[in-house]
Structures are given as C-alpha cells and as structure tokens.
C-alpha cells in the first residue's frame, strides 16, 4: 500500500532500490527472543525484527547524513495485528524526532510512505503506537530517494495484486466428485510496458538501477501511486 505525507499526487512510475537502506545501526525499544533488530536490515524477507511488546519503536542510525523521500517496510504483519506505524526522522542525535504521517496498512503487502520533497536526516525512527493486538514485526526497512521514470505505464497493465500465477490441479473422481487439490507453484510476473523514455535521461539515470536489476536484487516498483495500488 502507498501512503502520502501531505496532499500531492504521484502519477508516473518509480522504483526504489533495496540497497539504499544501508549500513545502518538499529536500536529497538524491545525485541522478542530470536528476532534481532539487525534482521530488518538483512535485505531478505525470511528474517524479521519483532518488537518485544505490542507497541514500541525501532530507530536506525544511518551512519551519515542522507537525503530521502521514500520510506517503506516489507514483510510485515501490521495489518494482521492491527498495528499502525509512524515514520520519524532527525538530523542530530540530540534533536527531537520529526513525525511523519501515521499509516495503518490494510494488508501485509509492502507499506510505502511518499514524501513530496526529500528530507535530510541521519536518524530514522519507526514508531508503533499502542493499540495492536500482538507485537509488530518487520522483515525489511527501505529508505531512499525514489527513481521517478519520465514515462507512463501503457495498457494493458495488470497490477501486482492481480498478476498471480498458480500452477496446480484439482483431483476429480470418475463420478465427478471433487477430491482435493495439488499446488505445485504460486508466484507472479509483471511485464509493464512504458511510453518512450528519452535516451539522454535513460543513459544518465538508469545505469545503476539496470545493474541492480540484472543481478536480480530486489526493489520496489510502483506504476502510478495516485491511480493504482501497484
């Protein structure tokens, strides 16, 4: 799900490189046994940080001042436990945190907060207010400047939520009775078509991401945040 900090629109596609989150140092208000805060920076979704209580916070020291306009959590359980999340940021350790828009995901797909303009900060916080039914968990945090593509997604386009590919079969008896199912694989594939992009812009901006994509590293994709779910 995509959320906006403030009233603005974002109608062209963007990508966010997973690697931009970093060499941060995490500190948590509390942690469930076996769910280290470092798991949220491991760049995978099979490990996770889980809070030791139903509310709390995770703070990331990015190690240096950075600028970013997009923050996201991936592999979370926020909708399942009824948790909300407020991203925060500050420049210096002694500063007070600046609060961003409180978001409440309706499902457990990646939750992304878009800012209208980049902010500069060294510390980023994830605050989970009271109200959840169980401790929130986060598999990955993504922070960085999004790469806006000067193009439009062309029809036909199937959003990610509807692009599932399921391989399997149903067992039917000779008498026509349903006996059960066998699932071999469940996945998905997107192949968006874009309007033409000027060569100078592509050469100046896409080399790094193309290398990232070709080495099969993960990234976030949004087709038109103000118009589509994904």
PDB file of C-alpha atoms in Angstrom:
ATOM      1  CA  UNK A   1       0.000   0.000   0.000  1.00  0.00           C
ATOM      2  CA  UNK A   2       1.153   3.508  -0.757  1.00  0.00           C
ATOM      3  CA  UNK A   3       0.565   6.434   1.575  1.00  0.00           C
ATOM      4  CA  UNK A   4       1.263  10.143   1.059  1.00  0.00           C
ATOM      5  CA  UNK A   5       2.741  12.610   3.518  1.00  0.00           C
ATOM      6  CA  UNK A   6       0.698  15.661   2.626  1.00  0.00           C
ATOM      7  CA  UNK A   7      -1.585  16.469  -0.274  1.00  0.00           C
ATOM      8  CA  UNK A   8       0.209  15.810  -3.538  1.00  0.00           C
ATOM      9  CA  UNK A   9      -0.022  13.361  -6.416  1.00  0.00           C
ATOM     10  CA  UNK A  10       2.474  10.994  -7.991  1.00  0.00           C
ATOM     11  CA  UNK A  11       1.299   9.627 -11.321  1.00  0.00           C
ATOM     12  CA  UNK A  12       4.477   8.437 -13.029  1.00  0.00           C
ATOM     13  CA  UNK A  13       6.164   5.128 -12.139  1.00  0.00           C
ATOM     14  CA  UNK A  14       9.045   4.876  -9.720  1.00  0.00           C
ATOM     15  CA  UNK A  15      11.453   2.281  -8.385  1.00  0.00           C
ATOM     16  CA  UNK A  16      13.224   2.185  -5.029  1.00  0.00           C
ATOM     17  CA  UNK A  17      16.492   0.287  -4.758  1.00  0.00           C
ATOM     18  CA  UNK A  18      16.552  -2.043  -1.741  1.00  0.00           C
ATOM     19  CA  UNK A  19      20.275  -1.485  -1.241  1.00  0.00           C
ATOM     20  CA  UNK A  20      19.844   2.147  -0.275  1.00  0.00           C
ATOM     21  CA  UNK A  21      18.869   1.198   3.255  1.00  0.00           C
ATOM     22  CA  UNK A  22      22.205   0.657   4.044  1.00  0.00           C
ATOM     23  CA  UNK A  23      24.757   0.245   6.622  1.00  0.00           C
ATOM     24  CA  UNK A  24      22.598   1.481   9.447  1.00  0.00           C
ATOM     25  CA  UNK A  25      22.843   0.592  13.130  1.00  0.00           C
ATOM     26  CA  UNK A  26      19.457  -0.347  14.663  1.00  0.00           C
ATOM     27  CA  UNK A  27      18.275   0.157  18.243  1.00  0.00           C
ATOM     28  CA  UNK A  28      14.885  -1.087  19.438  1.00  0.00           C
ATOM     29  CA  UNK A  29      12.677  -0.311  22.429  1.00  0.00           C
ATOM     30  CA  UNK A  30      12.373  -4.071  22.987  1.00  0.00           C
ATOM     31  CA  UNK A  31      12.914  -7.224  20.977  1.00  0.00           C
ATOM     32  CA  UNK A  32      11.303 -10.667  21.014  1.00  0.00           C
ATOM     33  CA  UNK A  33      13.834 -13.504  21.512  1.00  0.00           C
ATOM     34  CA  UNK A  34      15.302 -14.642  18.195  1.00  0.00           C
ATOM     35  CA  UNK A  35      14.105 -11.575  16.248  1.00  0.00           C
ATOM     36  CA  UNK A  36      17.105  -9.217  16.267  1.00  0.00           C
ATOM     37  CA  UNK A  37      16.738  -5.600  15.075  1.00  0.00           C
ATOM     38  CA  UNK A  38      19.561  -6.352  12.636  1.00  0.00           C
ATOM     39  CA  UNK A  39      17.174  -8.647  10.755  1.00  0.00           C
ATOM     40  CA  UNK A  40      15.316  -5.583   9.466  1.00  0.00           C
ATOM     41  CA  UNK A  41      18.473  -4.597   7.563  1.00  0.00           C
ATOM     42  CA  UNK A  42      19.418  -8.044   6.255  1.00  0.00           C
ATOM     43  CA  UNK A  43      17.916  -7.441   2.771  1.00  0.00           C
ATOM     44  CA  UNK A  44      15.725 -10.540   2.838  1.00  0.00           C
ATOM     45  CA  UNK A  45      12.191 -11.397   3.926  1.00  0.00           C
ATOM     46  CA  UNK A  46      12.728 -14.656   5.780  1.00  0.00           C
ATOM     47  CA  UNK A  47      14.266 -12.933   8.802  1.00  0.00           C
ATOM     48  CA  UNK A  48      12.471 -10.252  10.792  1.00  0.00           C
ATOM     49  CA  UNK A  49      12.685  -7.974  13.775  1.00  0.00           C
ATOM     50  CA  UNK A  50       9.771  -8.385  16.157  1.00  0.00           C
ATOM     51  CA  UNK A  51       9.029  -5.974  18.943  1.00  0.00           C
ATOM     52  CA  UNK A  52       9.005  -7.394  22.460  1.00  0.00           C
ATOM     53  CA  UNK A  53       5.671  -5.691  23.195  1.00  0.00           C
ATOM     54  CA  UNK A  54       2.529  -4.652  21.341  1.00  0.00           C
ATOM     55  CA  UNK A  55       3.903  -1.122  20.980  1.00  0.00           C
ATOM     56  CA  UNK A  56       7.410   0.280  20.710  1.00  0.00           C
ATOM     57  CA  UNK A  57       9.952   1.665  18.285  1.00  0.00           C
ATOM     58  CA  UNK A  58      12.898   0.863  16.079  1.00  0.00           C
ATOM     59  CA  UNK A  59      15.500   3.564  15.433  1.00  0.00           C
ATOM     60  CA  UNK A  60      18.119   3.457  12.674  1.00  0.00           C
ATOM     61  CA  UNK A  61      21.354   5.404  12.757  1.00  0.00           C
ATOM     62  CA  UNK A  62      22.229   5.719   9.070  1.00  0.00           C
ATOM     63  CA  UNK A  63      25.852   6.485   9.935  1.00  0.00           C
ATOM     64  CA  UNK A  64      25.891   9.723   7.984  1.00  0.00           C
ATOM     65  CA  UNK A  65      23.508  12.408   6.843  1.00  0.00           C
ATOM     66  CA  UNK A  66      21.394  11.182   3.926  1.00  0.00           C
ATOM     67  CA  UNK A  67      18.502  12.516   1.923  1.00  0.00           C
ATOM     68  CA  UNK A  68      15.410  10.504   1.090  1.00  0.00           C
ATOM     69  CA  UNK A  69      11.816  10.932   0.002  1.00  0.00           C
ATOM     70  CA  UNK A  70      10.532   7.365   0.345  1.00  0.00           C
ATOM     71  CA  UNK A  71      10.305   5.030   3.337  1.00  0.00           C
ATOM     72  CA  UNK A  72       8.918   1.509   3.289  1.00  0.00           C
ATOM     73  CA  UNK A  73       8.540  -1.672   5.313  1.00  0.00           C
ATOM     74  CA  UNK A  74       8.411  -5.082   3.685  1.00  0.00           C
ATOM     75  CA  UNK A  75       7.457  -8.471   5.101  1.00  0.00           C
ATOM     76  CA  UNK A  76       5.455  -7.008   7.980  1.00  0.00           C
ATOM     77  CA  UNK A  77       2.453  -8.186   9.979  1.00  0.00           C
ATOM     78  CA  UNK A  78       0.937  -4.782  10.712  1.00  0.00           C
ATOM     79  CA  UNK A  79      -2.482  -5.466   9.223  1.00  0.00           C
ATOM     80  CA  UNK A  80      -2.698  -8.886  10.891  1.00  0.00           C
ATOM     81  CA  UNK A  81      -2.116  -7.443  14.365  1.00  0.00           C
ATOM     82  CA  UNK A  82      -3.931  -4.152  13.800  1.00  0.00           C
ATOM     83  CA  UNK A  83      -0.801  -2.020  14.204  1.00  0.00           C
ATOM     84  CA  UNK A  84      -0.120   1.475  12.910  1.00  0.00           C
ATOM     85  CA  UNK A  85       3.274   2.923  12.017  1.00  0.00           C
ATOM     86  CA  UNK A  86       4.666   6.422  12.153  1.00  0.00           C
ATOM     87  CA  UNK A  87       7.984   7.101  10.445  1.00  0.00           C
ATOM     88  CA  UNK A  88      10.151   9.739  12.121  1.00  0.00           C
ATOM     89  CA  UNK A  89      13.454  11.422  11.337  1.00  0.00           C
ATOM     90  CA  UNK A  90      16.019  13.790  12.842  1.00  0.00           C
ATOM     91  CA  UNK A  91      19.336  15.268  11.818  1.00  0.00           C
ATOM     92  CA  UNK A  92      21.320  15.122  15.068  1.00  0.00           C
ATOM     93  CA  UNK A  93      21.161  12.635  17.915  1.00  0.00           C
ATOM     94  CA  UNK A  94      20.142  15.358  20.379  1.00  0.00           C
ATOM     95  CA  UNK A  95      17.312  16.621  18.150  1.00  0.00           C
ATOM     96  CA  UNK A  96      13.672  15.772  18.708  1.00  0.00           C
ATOM     97  CA  UNK A  97      12.140  13.431  16.150  1.00  0.00           C
ATOM     98  CA  UNK A  98      10.026  14.950  13.382  1.00  0.00           C
ATOM     99  CA  UNK A  99       6.850  12.924  12.959  1.00  0.00           C
ATOM    100  CA  UNK A 100       5.569  11.924   9.546  1.00  0.00           C
ATOM    101  CA  UNK A 101       2.056  10.786   8.661  1.00  0.00           C
ATOM    102  CA  UNK A 102       0.666   7.913  10.730  1.00  0.00           C
ATOM    103  CA  UNK A 103      -0.117   4.992   8.427  1.00  0.00           C
ATOM    104  CA  UNK A 104      -2.351   1.993   9.074  1.00  0.00           C
ATOM    105  CA  UNK A 105      -1.887  -0.730   6.437  1.00  0.00           C
ATOM    106  CA  UNK A 106      -4.979  -2.700   5.434  1.00  0.00           C
ATOM    107  CA  UNK A 107      -2.949  -5.717   4.315  1.00  0.00           C
ATOM    108  CA  UNK A 108       0.557  -7.118   4.788  1.00  0.00           C
ATOM    109  CA  UNK A 109       1.947  -6.139   1.419  1.00  0.00           C
ATOM    110  CA  UNK A 110       4.785  -3.566   1.400  1.00  0.00           C
ATOM    111  CA  UNK A 111       3.726  -0.310   3.057  1.00  0.00           C
ATOM    112  CA  UNK A 112       5.298   2.760   1.436  1.00  0.00           C
ATOM    113  CA  UNK A 113       5.231   6.384   2.549  1.00  0.00           C
ATOM    114  CA  UNK A 114       5.969   9.008  -0.111  1.00  0.00           C
ATOM    115  CA  UNK A 115       7.195  12.493   0.781  1.00  0.00           C
ATOM    116  CA  UNK A 116       6.589  15.436  -1.569  1.00  0.00           C
ATOM    117  CA  UNK A 117      10.241  16.529  -1.324  1.00  0.00           C
ATOM    118  CA  UNK A 118      13.443  14.994   0.042  1.00  0.00           C
ATOM    119  CA  UNK A 119      14.363  15.435   3.699  1.00  0.00           C
ATOM    120  CA  UNK A 120      17.859  15.323   5.137  1.00  0.00           C
ATOM    121  CA  UNK A 121      18.472  13.204   8.217  1.00  0.00           C
ATOM    122  CA  UNK A 122      20.844  10.787   9.887  1.00  0.00           C
ATOM    123  CA  UNK A 123      18.349   9.070  12.191  1.00  0.00           C
ATOM    124  CA  UNK A 124      15.120   7.392  11.123  1.00  0.00           C
ATOM    125  CA  UNK A 125      12.570   6.055  13.555  1.00  0.00           C
ATOM    126  CA  UNK A 126       9.696   3.611  13.202  1.00  0.00           C
ATOM    127  CA  UNK A 127       7.182   4.161  15.983  1.00  0.00           C
ATOM    128  CA  UNK A 128       4.370   1.684  16.644  1.00  0.00           C
ATOM    129  CA  UNK A 129       1.710   3.274  18.892  1.00  0.00           C
ATOM    130  CA  UNK A 130      -0.371   1.314  21.372  1.00  0.00           C
ATOM    131  CA  UNK A 131      -3.406  -0.479  20.004  1.00  0.00           C
ATOM    132  CA  UNK A 132      -2.028  -3.576  18.281  1.00  0.00           C
ATOM    133  CA  UNK A 133      -3.278  -6.996  19.359  1.00  0.00           C
ATOM    134  CA  UNK A 134       0.211  -8.556  19.147  1.00  0.00           C
ATOM    135  CA  UNK A 135       3.811  -7.386  18.664  1.00  0.00           C
ATOM    136  CA  UNK A 136       4.537  -5.840  15.242  1.00  0.00           C
ATOM    137  CA  UNK A 137       7.199  -7.454  13.065  1.00  0.00           C
ATOM    138  CA  UNK A 138       9.237  -6.022  10.188  1.00  0.00           C
ATOM    139  CA  UNK A 139      11.379  -8.103   7.796  1.00  0.00           C
ATOM    140  CA  UNK A 140      12.961  -5.198   5.916  1.00  0.00           C
ATOM    141  CA  UNK A 141      13.152  -1.421   6.010  1.00  0.00           C
ATOM    142  CA  UNK A 142      13.769   0.528   2.814  1.00  0.00           C
ATOM    143  CA  UNK A 143      14.801   4.190   2.815  1.00  0.00           C
ATOM    144  CA  UNK A 144      15.995   6.302  -0.063  1.00  0.00           C
ATOM    145  CA  UNK A 145      15.250   8.655  -2.934  1.00  0.00           C
ATOM    146  CA  UNK A 146      12.834   7.071  -5.386  1.00  0.00           C
ATOM    147  CA  UNK A 147      13.802   6.996  -9.039  1.00  0.00           C
ATOM    148  CA  UNK A 148      10.912   8.560 -10.957  1.00  0.00           C
ATOM    149  CA  UNK A 149      10.621   7.378 -14.544  1.00  0.00           C
ATOM    150  CA  UNK A 150       9.606  10.080 -17.054  1.00  0.00           C
ATOM    151  CA  UNK A 151       7.107   7.740 -18.688  1.00  0.00           C
ATOM    152  CA  UNK A 152       3.618   6.303 -18.377  1.00  0.00           C
ATOM    153  CA  UNK A 153       2.530   2.711 -17.937  1.00  0.00           C
ATOM    154  CA  UNK A 154       0.755   1.654 -21.114  1.00  0.00           C
ATOM    155  CA  UNK A 155      -2.298  -0.611 -21.340  1.00  0.00           C
ATOM    156  CA  UNK A 156      -2.847  -3.415 -20.926  1.00  0.00           C
ATOM    157  CA  UNK A 157      -1.450  -3.376 -17.401  1.00  0.00           C
ATOM    158  CA  UNK A 158      -2.213  -5.869 -14.650  1.00  0.00           C
ATOM    159  CA  UNK A 159      -1.337  -4.674 -11.162  1.00  0.00           C
ATOM    160  CA  UNK A 160       0.802  -6.896  -8.965  1.00  0.00           C
ATOM    161  CA  UNK A 161      -2.060  -7.951  -6.710  1.00  0.00           C
ATOM    162  CA  UNK A 162      -3.873  -9.445  -9.726  1.00  0.00           C
ATOM    163  CA  UNK A 163      -0.854 -10.911 -11.507  1.00  0.00           C
ATOM    164  CA  UNK A 164      -0.585 -14.173  -9.583  1.00  0.00           C
ATOM    165  CA  UNK A 165       0.366 -17.295 -11.495  1.00  0.00           C
ATOM    166  CA  UNK A 166      -0.783 -20.549  -9.892  1.00  0.00           C
ATOM    167  CA  UNK A 167       0.347 -23.963 -11.071  1.00  0.00           C
ATOM    168  CA  UNK A 168      -1.610 -26.905  -9.750  1.00  0.00           C
ATOM    169  CA  UNK A 169      -4.509 -29.206 -10.436  1.00  0.00           C
ATOM    170  CA  UNK A 170      -7.743 -30.400  -8.915  1.00  0.00           C
ATOM    171  CA  UNK A 171      -8.423 -34.123  -8.405  1.00  0.00           C
ATOM    172  CA  UNK A 172     -11.811 -35.274  -9.711  1.00  0.00           C
ATOM    173  CA  UNK A 173     -13.217 -38.771  -9.297  1.00  0.00           C
ATOM    174  CA  UNK A 174     -14.684 -40.755 -12.186  1.00  0.00           C
ATOM    175  CA  UNK A 175     -18.066 -39.880 -10.808  1.00  0.00           C
ATOM    176  CA  UNK A 176     -17.276 -36.186 -10.974  1.00  0.00           C
ATOM    177  CA  UNK A 177     -16.656 -35.621  -7.262  1.00  0.00           C
ATOM    178  CA  UNK A 178     -14.036 -33.147  -6.101  1.00  0.00           C
ATOM    179  CA  UNK A 179     -11.294 -34.988  -4.185  1.00  0.00           C
ATOM    180  CA  UNK A 180      -8.827 -32.234  -3.357  1.00  0.00           C
ATOM    181  CA  UNK A 181      -6.114 -30.139  -4.941  1.00  0.00           C
ATOM    182  CA  UNK A 182      -2.388 -30.177  -5.547  1.00  0.00           C
ATOM    183  CA  UNK A 183      -0.452 -26.901  -5.566  1.00  0.00           C
ATOM    184  CA  UNK A 184       2.920 -27.001  -7.334  1.00  0.00           C
ATOM    185  CA  UNK A 185       3.823 -23.335  -7.503  1.00  0.00           C
ATOM    186  CA  UNK A 186       2.350 -19.958  -6.706  1.00  0.00           C
ATOM    187  CA  UNK A 187       4.071 -16.810  -7.896  1.00  0.00           C
ATOM    188  CA  UNK A 188       3.599 -13.830 -10.130  1.00  0.00           C
ATOM    189  CA  UNK A 189       5.108 -11.947 -13.012  1.00  0.00           C
ATOM    190  CA  UNK A 190       4.812  -8.340 -14.146  1.00  0.00           C
ATOM    191  CA  UNK A 191       5.820  -7.033 -17.547  1.00  0.00           C
ATOM    192  CA  UNK A 192       4.794  -3.369 -17.729  1.00  0.00           C
ATOM    193  CA  UNK A 193       5.106  -1.520 -20.995  1.00  0.00           C
ATOM    194  CA  UNK A 194       6.259   2.100 -20.722  1.00  0.00           C
ATOM    195  CA  UNK A 195       5.932   5.039 -23.049  1.00  0.00           C
ATOM    196  CA  UNK A 196       9.247   6.054 -24.676  1.00  0.00           C
ATOM    197  CA  UNK A 197      11.960   7.477 -22.427  1.00  0.00           C
ATOM    198  CA  UNK A 198      14.461   9.967 -23.818  1.00  0.00           C
ATOM    199  CA  UNK A 199      17.859   8.382 -24.393  1.00  0.00           C
ATOM    200  CA  UNK A 200      19.865  11.128 -22.585  1.00  0.00           C
ATOM    201  CA  UNK A 201      17.756  10.735 -19.438  1.00  0.00           C
ATOM    202  CA  UNK A 202      17.999   6.948 -19.570  1.00  0.00           C
ATOM    203  CA  UNK A 203      21.776   6.982 -20.007  1.00  0.00           C
ATOM    204  CA  UNK A 204      22.202   9.484 -17.186  1.00  0.00           C
ATOM    205  CA  UNK A 205      19.892   7.852 -14.642  1.00  0.00           C
ATOM    206  CA  UNK A 206      19.307   4.162 -15.332  1.00  0.00           C
ATOM    207  CA  UNK A 207      22.776   2.627 -15.389  1.00  0.00           C
ATOM    208  CA  UNK A 208      22.876   1.936 -11.651  1.00  0.00           C
ATOM    209  CA  UNK A 209      19.383   0.512 -11.499  1.00  0.00           C
ATOM    210  CA  UNK A 210      19.904  -1.595 -14.606  1.00  0.00           C
ATOM    211  CA  UNK A 211      22.905  -3.216 -12.939  1.00  0.00           C
ATOM    212  CA  UNK A 212      20.830  -3.748  -9.800  1.00  0.00           C
ATOM    213  CA  UNK A 213      18.027  -5.362 -11.826  1.00  0.00           C
ATOM    214  CA  UNK A 214      20.327  -7.552 -13.919  1.00  0.00           C
ATOM    215  CA  UNK A 215      21.923  -9.030 -10.797  1.00  0.00           C
ATOM    216  CA  UNK A 216      18.435  -9.994  -9.584  1.00  0.00           C
ATOM    217  CA  UNK A 217      18.453  -7.863  -6.477  1.00  0.00           C
ATOM    218  CA  UNK A 218      15.105  -6.731  -5.020  1.00  0.00           C
ATOM    219  CA  UNK A 219      13.442  -3.368  -5.455  1.00  0.00           C
ATOM    220  CA  UNK A 220      10.081  -1.682  -5.008  1.00  0.00           C
ATOM    221  CA  UNK A 221       8.016  -0.838  -8.072  1.00  0.00           C
ATOM    222  CA  UNK A 222       5.002   1.462  -8.300  1.00  0.00           C
ATOM    223  CA  UNK A 223       3.189   2.012 -11.589  1.00  0.00           C
ATOM    224  CA  UNK A 224       1.255   5.191 -10.731  1.00  0.00           C
ATOM    225  CA  UNK A 225       0.886   5.660  -6.965  1.00  0.00           C
ATOM    226  CA  UNK A 226      -2.021   8.100  -7.155  1.00  0.00           C
ATOM    227  CA  UNK A 227      -4.007   5.901  -9.549  1.00  0.00           C
ATOM    228  CA  UNK A 228      -3.079   2.245  -8.983  1.00  0.00           C
ATOM    229  CA  UNK A 229      -2.381   0.063  -5.976  1.00  0.00           C
ATOM    230  CA  UNK A 230       0.865  -1.182  -7.569  1.00  0.00           C
TER     231      UNK A 230
END
